[in-house]
Tab-separated table of C-alpha atoms in Angstrom:
chain	number	residue	atom	x	y	z
W	1	UNK	CA	85.846	99.467	116.680
W	2	UNK	CA	89.392	98.642	116.550
W	3	UNK	CA	90.795	99.170	119.723
W	4	UNK	CA	93.541	101.224	119.708
W	5	UNK	CA	96.317	102.890	122.520
W	6	UNK	CA	96.309	101.612	126.079
W	7	UNK	CA	92.949	100.416	124.885
W	8	UNK	CA	93.910	98.032	122.433
W	9	UNK	CA	92.898	93.412	122.725
W	10	UNK	CA	96.302	91.959	123.396
W	11	UNK	CA	95.542	88.604	120.628
W	12	UNK	CA	97.716	87.153	118.574
W	13	UNK	CA	96.350	85.968	114.946
W	14	UNK	CA	98.787	84.398	112.576
W	15	UNK	CA	96.737	84.355	109.911
W	16	UNK	CA	96.656	88.321	109.520
W	17	UNK	CA	100.774	87.307	109.143
W	18	UNK	CA	99.799	86.511	105.298
W	19	UNK	CA	96.501	88.632	104.858
W	20	UNK	CA	97.835	92.022	105.566
W	21	UNK	CA	96.334	94.294	104.107
W	22	UNK	CA	93.582	92.584	103.190
W	23	UNK	CA	92.102	92.554	106.309
W	24	UNK	CA	92.157	96.013	106.780
W	25	UNK	CA	89.433	98.837	106.032
W	26	UNK	CA	90.318	102.409	108.039
W	27	UNK	CA	86.104	102.751	108.395
W	28	UNK	CA	86.802	100.294	111.696
W	29	UNK	CA	88.021	103.269	113.830
W	30	UNK	CA	87.285	105.793	114.892
W	31	UNK	CA	87.174	109.126	112.932
W	32	UNK	CA	86.787	112.418	113.390
W	33	UNK	CA	85.404	114.755	111.589
W	34	UNK	CA	88.038	117.904	110.886
W	35	UNK	CA	88.603	121.047	109.059
W	36	UNK	CA	91.892	122.151	107.675
W	37	UNK	CA	92.848	124.934	106.099
W	38	UNK	CA	92.452	123.187	102.797
W	39	UNK	CA	88.938	121.329	103.718
W	40	UNK	CA	86.948	119.012	105.671
W	41	UNK	CA	88.348	115.490	106.491
W	42	UNK	CA	88.220	113.225	108.124
W	43	UNK	CA	91.068	112.269	111.182
W	44	UNK	CA	91.979	108.890	112.572
W	45	UNK	CA	91.325	109.035	116.193
W	46	UNK	CA	95.121	107.622	117.056
W	47	UNK	CA	96.471	110.578	114.725
W	48	UNK	CA	100.077	111.464	114.789
W	49	UNK	CA	102.055	114.121	114.144
W	50	UNK	CA	105.948	113.773	113.065
W	51	UNK	CA	107.959	116.741	113.353
W	52	UNK	CA	110.797	116.938	111.119
W	53	UNK	CA	113.661	119.243	113.463
W	54	UNK	CA	115.800	119.764	110.340
W	55	UNK	CA	116.926	116.816	106.993
W	56	UNK	CA	120.601	117.565	108.614
W	57	UNK	CA	122.285	114.240	109.402
W	58	UNK	CA	125.556	113.072	110.602
W	59	UNK	CA	124.779	108.991	108.695
W	60	UNK	CA	124.421	108.641	104.915
W	61	UNK	CA	123.087	104.384	106.527
W	62	UNK	CA	122.966	102.379	102.779
W	63	UNK	CA	119.590	102.129	103.396
W	64	UNK	CA	117.803	106.005	104.075
W	65	UNK	CA	114.360	105.585	105.040
W	66	UNK	CA	114.043	108.782	104.586
W	67	UNK	CA	115.439	108.783	101.422
W	68	UNK	CA	113.870	106.101	100.036
W	69	UNK	CA	110.464	107.873	101.154
W	70	UNK	CA	110.875	110.453	98.296
W	71	UNK	CA	112.443	108.202	95.800
W	72	UNK	CA	110.077	106.103	95.593
W	73	UNK	CA	107.639	109.024	93.852
W	74	UNK	CA	110.367	109.544	91.677
W	75	UNK	CA	111.439	112.976	93.231
W	76	UNK	CA	115.326	113.673	95.029
W	77	UNK	CA	115.181	113.984	98.382
W	78	UNK	CA	115.907	117.931	98.115
W	79	UNK	CA	113.796	119.898	101.171
W	80	UNK	CA	112.649	123.314	101.335
W	81	UNK	CA	113.778	125.177	104.213
W	82	UNK	CA	112.606	127.718	106.705
W	83	UNK	CA	115.946	128.960	107.548
W	84	UNK	CA	115.814	131.050	110.246
W	85	UNK	CA	114.928	128.979	113.742
W	86	UNK	CA	112.821	132.081	114.793
W	87	UNK	CA	110.201	132.062	111.946
W	88	UNK	CA	110.773	127.818	111.955
W	89	UNK	CA	109.554	128.221	116.139
W	90	UNK	CA	107.096	130.751	115.521
W	91	UNK	CA	104.897	128.495	112.229
W	92	UNK	CA	105.519	124.654	114.497
W	93	UNK	CA	103.890	127.133	117.244
W	94	UNK	CA	100.987	128.089	114.870
W	95	UNK	CA	100.656	124.472	113.795
W	96	UNK	CA	100.530	122.962	117.187
W	97	UNK	CA	98.631	125.502	118.203
W	98	UNK	CA	96.019	124.191	115.741
W	99	UNK	CA	95.704	120.256	116.024
W	100	UNK	CA	96.221	120.570	119.630
W	101	UNK	CA	92.717	120.060	119.642
W	102	UNK	CA	92.660	117.004	117.987
W	103	UNK	CA	94.760	115.543	121.075
W	104	UNK	CA	97.414	113.590	117.943
W	105	UNK	CA	100.669	112.173	120.121
W	106	UNK	CA	104.311	113.337	118.572
W	107	UNK	CA	106.871	111.917	117.183
W	108	UNK	CA	110.315	114.403	116.890
W	109	UNK	CA	111.912	113.168	113.835
W	110	UNK	CA	114.690	113.932	111.286
W	111	UNK	CA	118.264	113.886	109.615
W	112	UNK	CA	119.508	113.796	113.387
W	113	UNK	CA	117.148	115.497	115.633
W	114	UNK	CA	120.258	115.488	118.776
W	115	UNK	CA	122.435	117.632	116.702
W	116	UNK	CA	120.075	119.985	115.681
W	117	UNK	CA	120.222	123.559	118.045
W	118	UNK	CA	116.077	123.543	117.262
W	119	UNK	CA	115.143	120.647	119.300
W	120	UNK	CA	115.394	121.970	122.932
W	121	UNK	CA	112.791	124.725	121.862
W	122	UNK	CA	110.943	122.341	119.788
W	123	UNK	CA	110.619	119.710	122.580
W	124	UNK	CA	109.576	122.082	125.812
W	125	UNK	CA	106.883	123.351	123.581
W	126	UNK	CA	105.580	119.819	122.806
W	127	UNK	CA	105.093	119.808	126.729
W	128	UNK	CA	103.793	123.791	127.600
W	129	UNK	CA	100.684	122.518	124.870
W	130	UNK	CA	100.888	119.378	126.884
W	131	UNK	CA	100.584	116.738	123.958
W	132	UNK	CA	100.037	112.827	125.276
W	133	UNK	CA	102.436	110.532	124.129
W	134	UNK	CA	105.846	112.227	123.162
W	135	UNK	CA	108.375	110.272	120.831
W	136	UNK	CA	112.138	111.329	119.476
W	137	UNK	CA	113.792	108.636	116.615
W	138	UNK	CA	117.471	108.823	116.412
W	139	UNK	CA	120.989	106.992	116.032
W	140	UNK	CA	121.212	109.102	118.570
W	141	UNK	CA	124.502	111.149	118.002
W	142	UNK	CA	123.440	113.840	120.742
W	143	UNK	CA	121.739	112.476	123.179
W	144	UNK	CA	125.150	112.828	125.280
W	145	UNK	CA	125.501	116.929	124.690
W	146	UNK	CA	125.754	118.891	127.453
W	147	UNK	CA	123.259	122.034	126.754
W	148	UNK	CA	122.432	124.102	129.811
W	149	UNK	CA	124.163	121.914	131.942
W	150	UNK	CA	121.616	119.309	130.974
W	151	UNK	CA	122.246	116.688	128.562
W	152	UNK	CA	119.964	116.153	125.887
W	153	UNK	CA	118.739	112.753	127.448
W	154	UNK	CA	117.936	114.457	130.873
W	155	UNK	CA	115.912	117.236	128.790
W	156	UNK	CA	113.665	115.064	126.796
W	157	UNK	CA	113.281	112.872	130.303
W	158	UNK	CA	112.630	116.756	131.663
W	159	UNK	CA	110.017	118.294	129.302
W	160	UNK	CA	107.877	114.606	129.427
W	161	UNK	CA	109.096	112.408	126.582
W	162	UNK	CA	107.830	108.432	126.589
W	163	UNK	CA	109.770	106.884	123.796
W	164	UNK	CA	113.283	106.966	122.767
W	165	UNK	CA	113.650	105.216	119.296
W	166	UNK	CA	117.866	104.559	119.524
W	167	UNK	CA	118.286	103.060	114.880
W	168	UNK	CA	121.434	101.217	115.380
W	169	UNK	CA	121.579	97.546	112.793
W	170	UNK	CA	124.408	96.088	114.517
W	171	UNK	CA	125.714	95.883	118.125
W	172	UNK	CA	129.272	94.945	116.247
W	173	UNK	CA	131.022	98.907	116.176
W	174	UNK	CA	132.630	98.317	113.082
W	175	UNK	CA	129.926	96.391	111.082
W	176	UNK	CA	127.537	99.111	112.679
W	177	UNK	CA	129.987	101.988	111.410
W	178	UNK	CA	130.066	100.465	107.834
W	179	UNK	CA	126.383	100.156	107.252
W	180	UNK	CA	125.460	103.532	108.716
W	181	UNK	CA	128.463	105.818	107.736
W	182	UNK	CA	129.161	108.694	110.422
W	183	UNK	CA	130.705	111.818	108.829
W	184	UNK	CA	134.350	112.050	109.957
W	185	UNK	CA	134.800	114.159	112.793
W	186	UNK	CA	130.988	114.254	113.624
W	187	UNK	CA	129.487	112.916	116.978
W	188	UNK	CA	129.179	108.918	117.460
W	189	UNK	CA	126.672	106.934	119.639
W	190	UNK	CA	128.903	103.828	120.621
W	191	UNK	CA	127.586	100.417	122.881
W	192	UNK	CA	128.932	102.586	125.361
W	193	UNK	CA	126.790	105.660	124.723
W	194	UNK	CA	123.816	103.455	124.775
W	195	UNK	CA	124.768	102.275	128.599
W	196	UNK	CA	125.142	105.308	129.675
W	197	UNK	CA	121.317	106.966	128.422
W	198	UNK	CA	120.475	103.781	128.940
W	199	UNK	CA	121.854	104.207	133.574
W	200	UNK	CA	120.238	108.139	132.668
W	201	UNK	CA	116.752	107.017	132.430
W	202	UNK	CA	116.427	103.846	134.364
W	203	UNK	CA	113.600	103.747	136.715
W	204	UNK	CA	112.178	106.893	135.169
W	205	UNK	CA	109.427	107.182	132.860
W	206	UNK	CA	111.005	107.107	128.996
W	207	UNK	CA	111.498	103.984	127.191
W	208	UNK	CA	114.122	102.796	125.368
W	209	UNK	CA	113.979	101.477	122.254
W	210	UNK	CA	116.706	100.434	119.645
W	211	UNK	CA	115.320	99.961	116.443
W	212	UNK	CA	117.174	98.255	113.853
W	213	UNK	CA	117.289	96.888	110.325
W	214	UNK	CA	117.126	93.636	108.686
W	215	UNK	CA	119.689	93.719	106.766
W	216	UNK	CA	121.423	89.977	104.758
W	217	UNK	CA	124.934	91.868	106.126
W	218	UNK	CA	124.264	92.333	109.728
W	219	UNK	CA	120.801	90.820	111.515
W	220	UNK	CA	119.032	88.633	109.458
W	221	UNK	CA	117.906	85.617	111.552
W	222	UNK	CA	116.503	84.651	114.984
W	223	UNK	CA	119.822	83.992	115.803
W	224	UNK	CA	121.637	87.542	115.219
W	225	UNK	CA	117.888	89.294	116.825
W	226	UNK	CA	118.474	87.657	120.258
W	227	UNK	CA	122.128	87.878	120.100
W	228	UNK	CA	121.334	91.991	119.367
W	229	UNK	CA	118.815	91.827	122.076
W	230	UNK	CA	121.210	90.341	124.406
W	231	UNK	CA	123.340	92.727	124.191
W	232	UNK	CA	121.026	95.321	125.397
W	233	UNK	CA	119.465	93.453	127.440
W	234	UNK	CA	122.765	93.104	129.838
W	235	UNK	CA	122.091	97.945	129.685
W	236	UNK	CA	118.331	97.321	130.993
W	237	UNK	CA	116.473	97.646	127.643
W	238	UNK	CA	113.426	95.652	127.486
W	239	UNK	CA	112.142	96.594	123.375
W	240	UNK	CA	112.821	96.017	120.362
W	241	UNK	CA	112.048	96.503	116.885
W	242	UNK	CA	113.373	94.763	113.795
W	243	UNK	CA	112.007	96.000	110.990
W	244	UNK	CA	112.639	94.210	107.155
W	245	UNK	CA	113.179	97.356	104.651
W	246	UNK	CA	110.138	98.599	102.694
W	247	UNK	CA	108.819	97.371	99.348
W	248	UNK	CA	108.754	100.109	97.363
W	249	UNK	CA	108.518	101.646	93.491
W	250	UNK	CA	111.945	100.324	91.569
W	251	UNK	CA	112.072	102.823	89.373
W	252	UNK	CA	113.227	105.306	92.485
W	253	UNK	CA	115.955	107.025	91.822
W	254	UNK	CA	119.227	106.771	94.065
W	255	UNK	CA	120.571	103.487	92.140
W	256	UNK	CA	123.430	102.231	94.807
W	257	UNK	CA	120.593	102.384	98.228
W	258	UNK	CA	118.348	100.114	96.036
W	259	UNK	CA	121.254	98.512	95.156
W	260	UNK	CA	122.364	97.396	98.713
W	261	UNK	CA	118.667	97.320	99.157
W	262	UNK	CA	117.258	94.370	97.474
W	263	UNK	CA	120.625	92.746	97.732
W	264	UNK	CA	120.426	92.654	101.590
W	265	UNK	CA	116.161	92.936	102.201
W	266	UNK	CA	115.487	89.696	104.518
W	267	UNK	CA	111.824	87.882	104.069
W	268	UNK	CA	110.535	88.926	107.850
W	269	UNK	CA	108.001	85.858	107.188
W	270	UNK	CA	110.488	83.754	107.257
W	271	UNK	CA	111.933	85.762	110.283
W	272	UNK	CA	108.370	84.871	112.106
W	273	UNK	CA	108.439	80.910	111.315
W	274	UNK	CA	111.619	80.427	112.999
W	275	UNK	CA	110.442	82.238	116.195
W	276	UNK	CA	107.564	81.071	116.811
W	277	UNK	CA	110.023	77.127	116.802
W	278	UNK	CA	111.998	78.804	118.574
W	279	UNK	CA	111.188	77.590	122.508
W	280	UNK	CA	112.466	80.984	123.983
W	281	UNK	CA	110.519	83.322	122.662
W	282	UNK	CA	106.668	83.578	122.806
W	283	UNK	CA	104.192	85.045	120.479
W	284	UNK	CA	102.199	88.029	121.975
W	285	UNK	CA	99.637	90.195	120.058
W	286	UNK	CA	100.224	91.417	116.312
W	287	UNK	CA	98.728	94.620	114.769
W	288	UNK	CA	97.636	95.730	111.214
W	289	UNK	CA	98.128	99.707	109.763
W	290	UNK	CA	97.266	100.631	107.039
W	291	UNK	CA	100.964	100.022	105.426
W	292	UNK	CA	102.452	98.543	107.963
W	293	UNK	CA	102.135	95.066	109.975
W	294	UNK	CA	103.385	94.204	114.010
W	295	UNK	CA	103.764	90.829	114.906
W	296	UNK	CA	105.286	91.282	118.893
W	297	UNK	CA	106.959	89.046	120.686
W	298	UNK	CA	108.232	88.055	124.410
W	299	UNK	CA	112.328	87.284	124.755
W	300	UNK	CA	113.414	86.639	128.272
W	301	UNK	CA	111.593	89.512	129.976
W	302	UNK	CA	112.390	92.149	126.655
W	303	UNK	CA	109.401	92.786	124.217
W	304	UNK	CA	110.653	92.192	120.963
W	305	UNK	CA	108.579	93.565	117.857
W	306	UNK	CA	108.930	92.862	113.455
W	307	UNK	CA	107.699	94.820	111.608
W	308	UNK	CA	107.011	95.085	107.244
W	309	UNK	CA	105.891	97.874	105.421
W	310	UNK	CA	104.691	98.833	102.019
W	311	UNK	CA	104.629	102.810	100.923
W	312	UNK	CA	102.716	100.965	97.511
W	313	UNK	CA	100.186	99.626	100.121
W	314	UNK	CA	100.197	102.807	102.043
W	315	UNK	CA	99.191	104.767	98.080
W	316	UNK	CA	96.496	102.296	97.443
W	317	UNK	CA	94.872	103.238	100.624
W	318	UNK	CA	95.079	106.336	100.595
W	319	UNK	CA	93.327	106.948	97.260
W	320	UNK	CA	90.879	104.534	97.750
W	321	UNK	CA	90.035	107.328	100.877
W	322	UNK	CA	91.564	110.545	99.561
W	323	UNK	CA	89.057	112.050	102.885
W	324	UNK	CA	91.348	110.366	105.663
W	325	UNK	CA	94.215	111.719	107.510
W	326	UNK	CA	96.008	108.550	108.476
W	327	UNK	CA	98.897	111.286	109.717
W	328	UNK	CA	100.401	114.548	109.756
W	329	UNK	CA	103.975	115.143	108.630
W	330	UNK	CA	105.129	118.860	109.507
W	331	UNK	CA	107.833	119.527	107.182
W	332	UNK	CA	111.541	122.061	107.339
W	333	UNK	CA	109.702	124.634	105.232
W	334	UNK	CA	106.863	125.090	107.646
W	335	UNK	CA	103.653	122.948	105.831
W	336	UNK	CA	101.446	120.876	107.588
W	337	UNK	CA	100.288	117.371	105.050
W	338	UNK	CA	99.409	114.107	105.432
W	339	UNK	CA	102.414	113.098	103.451
W	340	UNK	CA	106.457	112.308	104.470
W	341	UNK	CA	106.101	114.255	101.441
W	342	UNK	CA	104.933	117.488	101.958
W	343	UNK	CA	103.812	118.307	98.242
W	344	UNK	CA	101.383	115.966	99.310
W	345	UNK	CA	98.214	116.765	100.743
W	346	UNK	CA	98.643	120.019	102.031
W	347	UNK	CA	96.732	120.637	105.263
W	348	UNK	CA	98.504	123.531	105.835
W	349	UNK	CA	100.354	125.136	103.264
W	350	UNK	CA	103.254	127.296	103.263
W	351	UNK	CA	103.551	130.636	105.243
W	352	UNK	CA	103.881	133.675	104.383
W	353	UNK	CA	107.156	135.481	106.032
């Protein structure tokens, strides 16, 4: 049985880099039989539940992963929503109570969750129901907003969130704005804001991880990665992830984003080979998932991860084992699915109000 979570073996096996999913077998992991509303399934024991607060975002990133997940399936990024906040929260509680015995970790996502009025009641509900590892992924723009005499980041700390993933493609402000394309007049998370957020979280239990997409137009090699890490470790941040743009079906429908991704994709294997030759960087461990692969390194006391993912592999794996639930996603229409597409792998159907 492959160990996961805190029990995971600390080892670095370079051969995995090139073998990738050829070495992956879901039955090496513990699976739990579980009856969902739609029938019997086997649930991956280290399951994560992602909660879509909303899909509204104040940025329009040229590489938007959320949109490409849809368009990979030849669908436009248009979602149904429960528009009434009380109905949304009632449905979310129903779903959380139903899956709580599976003991999943929880991730809050969007859109941009920190600009939604639903965020506070959601994180309080997650805390009340006692979910383990709690993460939020954000571009950071609303973290310093005040609500009920506290900042959003202080509310996250108060409600037991462990991980704060802040997405940013470049330490240079103008370049970051140009790629992430924030809407005029909307909040923007500057380097100074990240410094303030790091000061608020310093010494507590919530850890910041800076999340960067590798792009030829921005961070593209080992030297750029070191410069990025060096900038933010000045603020006391010591956890970083650099992601290769996802592999996807090129029949997807968003031509602008596909063209940008094709022009700017960085080969992470090449970057890893560079990193191995750098005397300041030490391999720590690597992890193999069902459609992703991660290598972790140490650099001046910072943990630096690199991740590649293949959406085609995700669907190949699920097709092989249709009775296995690898992840759960609560969608804006109230559907609980085993997929980032609410019409696929439905576990709890759309509610009737």
